[in-house]
Amino acid sequence: MIDKVVASAAEAVKDIPDGASLAVGGFGLCGIPVALIDALHQQGTTGLETVSNNCGVDDWGLGILLKDGRIRRTISSYVGENKEFARQYLAGELEVVLTPQGTLAEKLRAGGAGIPAFYTKAGVGTQVSEGGLPQKYDADGNVEKASGPKEVRAFNGADFVLEESLTPDFGLVHAWKGDRHGNLVFHATAMNFNPLCAMAAKTTIAEVEELVEPGELDPEHIHTPGIFVQRVVVSPTPEKRIEKRTVSVTDTSGAGTAEQQAGGA
């Protein structure tokens, strides 16, 4: 078996060219491949097309590539936490293909399984299937490019829309554990998109928090087999940020919180 471990994140991404398409794992800021994104940013790669659940936040994750104008097009399902994203989109600097979240996940899964397209009920009767979703504006705020209509077909009396699968050039994923053969184990919420991105990409690069030797991972616990992974790099202590922090205020005066005073819980 091939030892797929490379020495650094910089070495792992060095052949990603300008204009490449990337499937980037993670859900919000959970399980994102920070080391690989940073290395790609330092490398100066530009003109990228990204496929991800979101596009990071203003100063973290894919947001650092976006901020420097390195992303030309993104296929995403949720983009509401990034002000720079909104600015670029409305200013005509960024092409955006908004995709229902379940459809995006299936586009990646199907791509990895060798299925070129599939039918789904998500988006039937909306601009997702009928066309007209603004994908790119010009500098004056006019719609320069909009989505086109998609094929709709009836099955068992219900309409379904045809969606094409995704097979990006490269996949960047973050795993909890991995071995030298590329077998990966993800943790908790990081399971949402990382395995799908790893499957779909033509070349998958995985950063792992813990590298173990082949045979140490229980085969029944492996989430992504090494056949889908071409490179592994160790990132033992990644910074993990919280996208939205929610805290409760403890009242020490004895008067109770406003909610308690109003009869709330």
Short mmCIF file of C-alpha atoms in Angstrom, two decimals:
data_model
loop_
_atom_site.label_atom_id
_atom_site.label_comp_id
_atom_site.label_asym_id
_atom_site.label_seq_id
_atom_site.Cartn_x
_atom_site.Cartn_y
_atom_site.Cartn_z
CA MET A 1 0.00 0.00 0.00
CA ILE A 2 1.11 3.57 -0.71
CA ASP A 3 2.19 5.85 2.15
CA LYS A 4 0.16 9.00 1.38
CA VAL A 5 1.55 11.24 4.12
CA VAL A 6 3.19 14.48 2.96
CA ALA A 7 5.43 16.68 5.07
CA SER A 8 3.40 19.87 5.17
CA ALA A 9 0.17 21.52 4.15
CA ALA A 10 2.14 23.69 1.71
CA GLU A 11 3.47 20.58 -0.04
CA ALA A 12 0.00 19.03 -0.06
CA VAL A 13 -1.60 21.92 -2.00
CA LYS A 14 1.35 23.03 -4.14
CA ASP A 15 -0.08 21.62 -7.38
CA ILE A 16 -3.53 23.23 -7.02
CA PRO A 17 -3.52 25.65 -9.97
CA ASP A 18 -5.32 28.93 -10.52
CA GLY A 19 -8.89 28.31 -11.64
CA ALA A 20 -9.23 24.94 -9.92
CA SER A 21 -12.51 23.74 -8.43
CA LEU A 22 -12.44 22.70 -4.77
CA ALA A 23 -14.82 20.71 -2.60
CA VAL A 24 -14.17 21.99 0.92
CA GLY A 25 -15.42 20.07 3.95
CA GLY A 26 -16.92 21.36 7.15
CA PHE A 27 -20.21 22.64 8.48
CA GLY A 28 -20.11 26.31 9.40
CA LEU A 29 -16.76 26.58 11.16
CA CYS A 30 -16.86 22.99 12.42
CA GLY A 31 -14.47 20.54 10.81
CA ILE A 32 -13.04 22.92 8.23
CA PRO A 33 -9.55 22.18 6.81
CA VAL A 34 -7.91 25.30 8.24
CA ALA A 35 -4.29 24.28 7.60
CA LEU A 36 -4.94 23.47 3.94
CA ILE A 37 -6.93 26.67 3.36
CA ASP A 38 -4.14 28.74 4.97
CA ALA A 39 -1.51 27.03 2.83
CA LEU A 40 -3.52 27.69 -0.31
CA HIS A 41 -3.91 31.32 0.73
CA GLN A 42 -0.17 31.72 1.33
CA GLN A 43 0.53 30.07 -2.02
CA GLY A 44 -1.43 32.81 -3.79
CA THR A 45 -3.73 30.54 -5.78
CA THR A 46 -6.62 32.48 -7.32
CA GLY A 47 -9.62 32.21 -9.64
CA LEU A 48 -10.99 29.34 -7.56
CA GLU A 49 -14.42 27.73 -7.68
CA THR A 50 -15.46 26.41 -4.28
CA VAL A 51 -18.12 23.88 -3.37
CA SER A 52 -18.96 24.00 0.33
CA ASN A 53 -21.76 24.28 2.82
CA ASN A 54 -20.84 27.94 3.32
CA CYS A 55 -17.94 30.26 2.52
CA GLY A 56 -16.52 30.76 5.97
CA VAL A 57 -16.81 34.02 7.89
CA ASP A 58 -15.09 37.32 7.19
CA ASP A 59 -11.75 36.39 8.76
CA TRP A 60 -11.73 32.61 8.95
CA GLY A 61 -11.92 29.53 6.78
CA LEU A 62 -12.72 30.16 3.14
CA GLY A 63 -13.43 33.74 4.16
CA ILE A 64 -9.71 34.55 4.01
CA LEU A 65 -9.55 33.45 0.37
CA LEU A 66 -12.75 35.33 -0.40
CA LYS A 67 -11.52 38.51 1.26
CA ASP A 68 -8.47 38.61 -1.00
CA GLY A 69 -10.50 38.00 -4.15
CA ARG A 70 -9.21 34.48 -4.72
CA ILE A 71 -12.67 32.92 -5.25
CA ARG A 72 -14.48 33.66 -8.51
CA ARG A 73 -17.44 31.29 -8.10
CA THR A 74 -18.98 29.35 -5.25
CA ILE A 75 -21.62 26.63 -5.03
CA SER A 76 -23.05 26.81 -1.52
CA SER A 77 -26.19 26.28 0.51
CA TYR A 78 -25.77 28.82 3.34
CA VAL A 79 -23.89 32.10 3.09
CA GLY A 80 -25.53 34.35 5.68
CA GLU A 81 -22.61 34.87 8.08
CA ASN A 82 -20.17 36.64 5.76
CA LYS A 83 -20.58 40.37 5.07
CA GLU A 84 -17.75 40.42 2.54
CA PHE A 85 -19.47 37.59 0.68
CA ALA A 86 -22.64 39.68 0.40
CA ARG A 87 -20.69 42.74 -0.71
CA GLN A 88 -18.82 40.89 -3.47
CA TYR A 89 -21.96 39.15 -4.69
CA LEU A 90 -24.01 42.33 -4.92
CA ALA A 91 -21.09 44.24 -6.46
CA GLY A 92 -20.71 41.72 -9.27
CA GLU A 93 -17.35 40.42 -8.08
CA LEU A 94 -18.51 36.91 -7.19
CA GLU A 95 -20.67 34.31 -8.92
CA VAL A 96 -22.93 32.42 -6.51
CA VAL A 97 -24.86 29.22 -7.20
CA LEU A 98 -27.25 28.82 -4.26
CA THR A 99 -28.21 25.17 -3.81
CA PRO A 100 -30.59 23.50 -1.34
CA GLN A 101 -28.45 21.93 1.38
CA GLY A 102 -29.66 18.35 0.93
CA THR A 103 -29.27 18.68 -2.83
CA LEU A 104 -25.71 19.94 -2.40
CA ALA A 105 -24.89 16.95 -0.20
CA GLU A 106 -26.38 14.54 -2.72
CA LYS A 107 -24.58 16.24 -5.64
CA LEU A 108 -21.30 15.41 -3.91
CA ARG A 109 -22.29 11.92 -2.77
CA ALA A 110 -23.58 10.99 -6.21
CA GLY A 111 -20.48 12.40 -7.86
CA GLY A 112 -18.30 10.23 -5.65
CA ALA A 113 -20.46 7.19 -6.46
CA GLY A 114 -20.15 7.73 -10.21
CA ILE A 115 -23.78 8.82 -10.66
CA PRO A 116 -23.88 11.77 -13.11
CA ALA A 117 -27.32 13.10 -12.15
CA PHE A 118 -30.38 12.36 -10.02
CA TYR A 119 -33.97 13.50 -9.48
CA THR A 120 -35.13 15.21 -6.27
CA LYS A 121 -38.28 16.95 -5.04
CA ALA A 122 -36.27 19.77 -3.45
CA GLY A 123 -36.78 22.99 -5.39
CA VAL A 124 -39.67 21.84 -7.59
CA GLY A 125 -41.95 24.78 -8.40
CA THR A 126 -39.36 27.38 -7.39
CA GLN A 127 -36.57 29.26 -9.15
CA VAL A 128 -34.32 26.31 -8.32
CA SER A 129 -36.09 24.28 -11.00
CA GLU A 130 -37.74 27.01 -13.10
CA GLY A 131 -34.66 29.22 -13.40
CA GLY A 132 -34.14 32.90 -12.72
CA LEU A 133 -32.00 32.75 -9.57
CA PRO A 134 -29.44 35.57 -9.82
CA GLN A 135 -25.97 34.06 -9.95
CA LYS A 136 -23.96 37.13 -10.89
CA TYR A 137 -24.64 40.85 -10.93
CA ASP A 138 -22.84 43.54 -12.90
CA ALA A 139 -21.24 46.58 -11.29
CA ASP A 140 -24.51 48.52 -11.58
CA GLY A 141 -26.55 45.92 -9.71
CA ASN A 142 -28.24 44.38 -12.73
CA VAL A 143 -28.50 40.61 -13.08
CA GLU A 144 -25.74 39.58 -15.48
CA LYS A 145 -26.25 35.82 -15.15
CA ALA A 146 -29.20 33.83 -13.84
CA SER A 147 -29.82 30.13 -13.43
CA GLY A 148 -31.55 28.33 -16.26
CA PRO A 149 -34.53 25.97 -16.08
CA LYS A 150 -33.92 22.33 -15.22
CA GLU A 151 -35.64 19.20 -16.42
CA VAL A 152 -38.67 18.23 -14.34
CA ARG A 153 -40.16 14.73 -14.57
CA ALA A 154 -43.07 13.03 -12.84
CA PHE A 155 -42.63 9.82 -10.85
CA ASN A 156 -45.59 8.16 -9.16
CA GLY A 157 -47.67 11.29 -9.58
CA ALA A 158 -45.13 13.72 -8.12
CA ASP A 159 -42.71 16.10 -9.87
CA PHE A 160 -38.95 15.82 -9.43
CA VAL A 161 -36.17 18.08 -10.74
CA LEU A 162 -33.01 16.75 -12.37
CA GLU A 163 -29.80 17.80 -10.62
CA GLU A 164 -26.30 17.16 -11.97
CA SER A 165 -23.64 15.74 -9.67
CA LEU A 166 -20.37 17.41 -8.72
CA THR A 167 -16.82 16.10 -9.16
CA PRO A 168 -14.45 18.99 -8.31
CA ASP A 169 -10.77 18.92 -9.15
CA PHE A 170 -9.60 18.82 -5.53
CA GLY A 171 -11.14 18.03 -2.15
CA LEU A 172 -9.88 19.62 1.07
CA VAL A 173 -11.10 17.84 4.20
CA HIS A 174 -10.43 17.76 7.93
CA ALA A 175 -10.49 14.46 9.82
CA TRP A 176 -10.10 13.51 13.47
CA LYS A 177 -7.92 10.48 12.74
CA GLY A 178 -6.28 9.03 9.67
CA ASP A 179 -3.69 6.44 8.76
CA ARG A 180 -0.88 6.44 6.22
CA HIS A 181 -3.09 4.75 3.63
CA GLY A 182 -5.64 7.57 3.74
CA ASN A 183 -8.37 5.86 5.77
CA LEU A 184 -10.22 8.57 7.70
CA VAL A 185 -12.40 8.92 10.79
CA PHE A 186 -14.39 12.12 11.33
CA HIS A 187 -15.80 13.43 14.58
CA ALA A 188 -19.37 14.58 15.32
CA THR A 189 -20.57 17.52 13.17
CA ALA A 190 -17.51 17.25 10.92
CA MET A 191 -19.25 14.19 9.45
CA ASN A 192 -21.76 16.42 7.63
CA PHE A 193 -19.80 17.37 4.51
CA ASN A 194 -16.22 16.11 4.88
CA PRO A 195 -16.91 12.49 3.78
CA LEU A 196 -18.92 13.73 0.80
CA CYS A 197 -16.21 16.14 -0.33
CA ALA A 198 -13.61 13.40 0.06
CA MET A 199 -15.65 11.07 -2.17
CA ALA A 200 -16.50 13.57 -4.89
CA ALA A 201 -13.13 15.16 -5.65
CA LYS A 202 -10.72 13.86 -8.26
CA THR A 203 -7.81 14.47 -5.86
CA THR A 204 -8.53 14.54 -2.12
CA ILE A 205 -6.19 16.04 0.47
CA ALA A 206 -6.93 15.30 4.12
CA GLU A 207 -5.54 17.09 7.15
CA VAL A 208 -5.78 14.88 10.24
CA GLU A 209 -5.46 15.72 13.91
CA GLU A 210 -3.99 12.33 14.74
CA LEU A 211 -2.00 10.06 12.43
CA VAL A 212 -2.04 6.36 13.27
CA GLU A 213 -0.38 3.40 11.65
CA PRO A 214 -2.23 1.14 9.18
CA GLY A 215 -4.28 -1.46 11.03
CA GLU A 216 -4.87 0.69 14.14
CA LEU A 217 -8.25 1.97 12.93
CA ASP A 218 -11.16 -0.43 13.40
CA PRO A 219 -12.38 -1.15 9.86
CA GLU A 220 -15.99 -0.84 11.06
CA HIS A 221 -15.30 2.70 12.29
CA ILE A 222 -13.65 4.08 9.13
CA HIS A 223 -15.87 6.71 7.53
CA THR A 224 -13.88 7.31 4.33
CA PRO A 225 -11.75 4.48 2.88
CA GLY A 226 -8.29 5.40 1.68
CA ILE A 227 -9.20 4.72 -1.94
CA PHE A 228 -10.82 8.16 -2.00
CA VAL A 229 -7.80 9.97 -0.50
CA GLN A 230 -4.55 10.82 -2.29
CA ARG A 231 -2.67 12.86 0.36
CA VAL A 232 -2.59 13.09 4.15
CA VAL A 233 -1.01 15.85 6.23
CA VAL A 234 -0.89 16.05 10.02
CA SER A 235 -2.41 19.10 11.72
CA PRO A 236 -2.33 18.13 15.40
CA THR A 237 -3.58 21.32 17.08
CA PRO A 238 -5.92 23.20 14.73
CA GLU A 239 -7.59 26.34 16.01
CA LYS A 240 -11.30 25.69 16.41
CA ARG A 241 -13.53 28.74 16.47
CA ILE A 242 -17.17 29.11 17.42
CA GLU A 243 -19.28 30.74 14.71
CA LYS A 244 -21.96 32.05 17.09
CA ARG A 245 -21.45 32.07 20.83
CA THR A 246 -24.60 31.95 22.95
CA VAL A 247 -24.27 32.57 26.68
CA SER A 248 -26.69 32.91 29.55
CA VAL A 249 -26.52 35.74 32.09
CA THR A 250 -26.47 34.64 35.73
CA ASP A 251 -28.36 37.00 38.04
CA THR A 252 -26.68 37.42 41.43
CA SER A 253 -28.85 40.23 42.80
CA GLY A 254 -31.73 38.02 43.89
CA ALA A 255 -34.18 40.04 41.80
CA GLY A 256 -34.20 37.46 39.00
CA THR A 257 -33.70 37.96 35.28
CA ALA A 258 -36.16 39.91 33.16
CA GLU A 259 -37.56 36.62 31.89
CA GLN A 260 -38.05 35.32 35.43
CA GLN A 261 -39.69 38.55 36.54
CA ALA A 262 -42.10 38.28 33.62
CA GLY A 263 -42.91 34.70 34.52
CA GLY A 264 -40.53 33.13 32.03
CA ALA A 265 -38.39 30.07 32.62
#
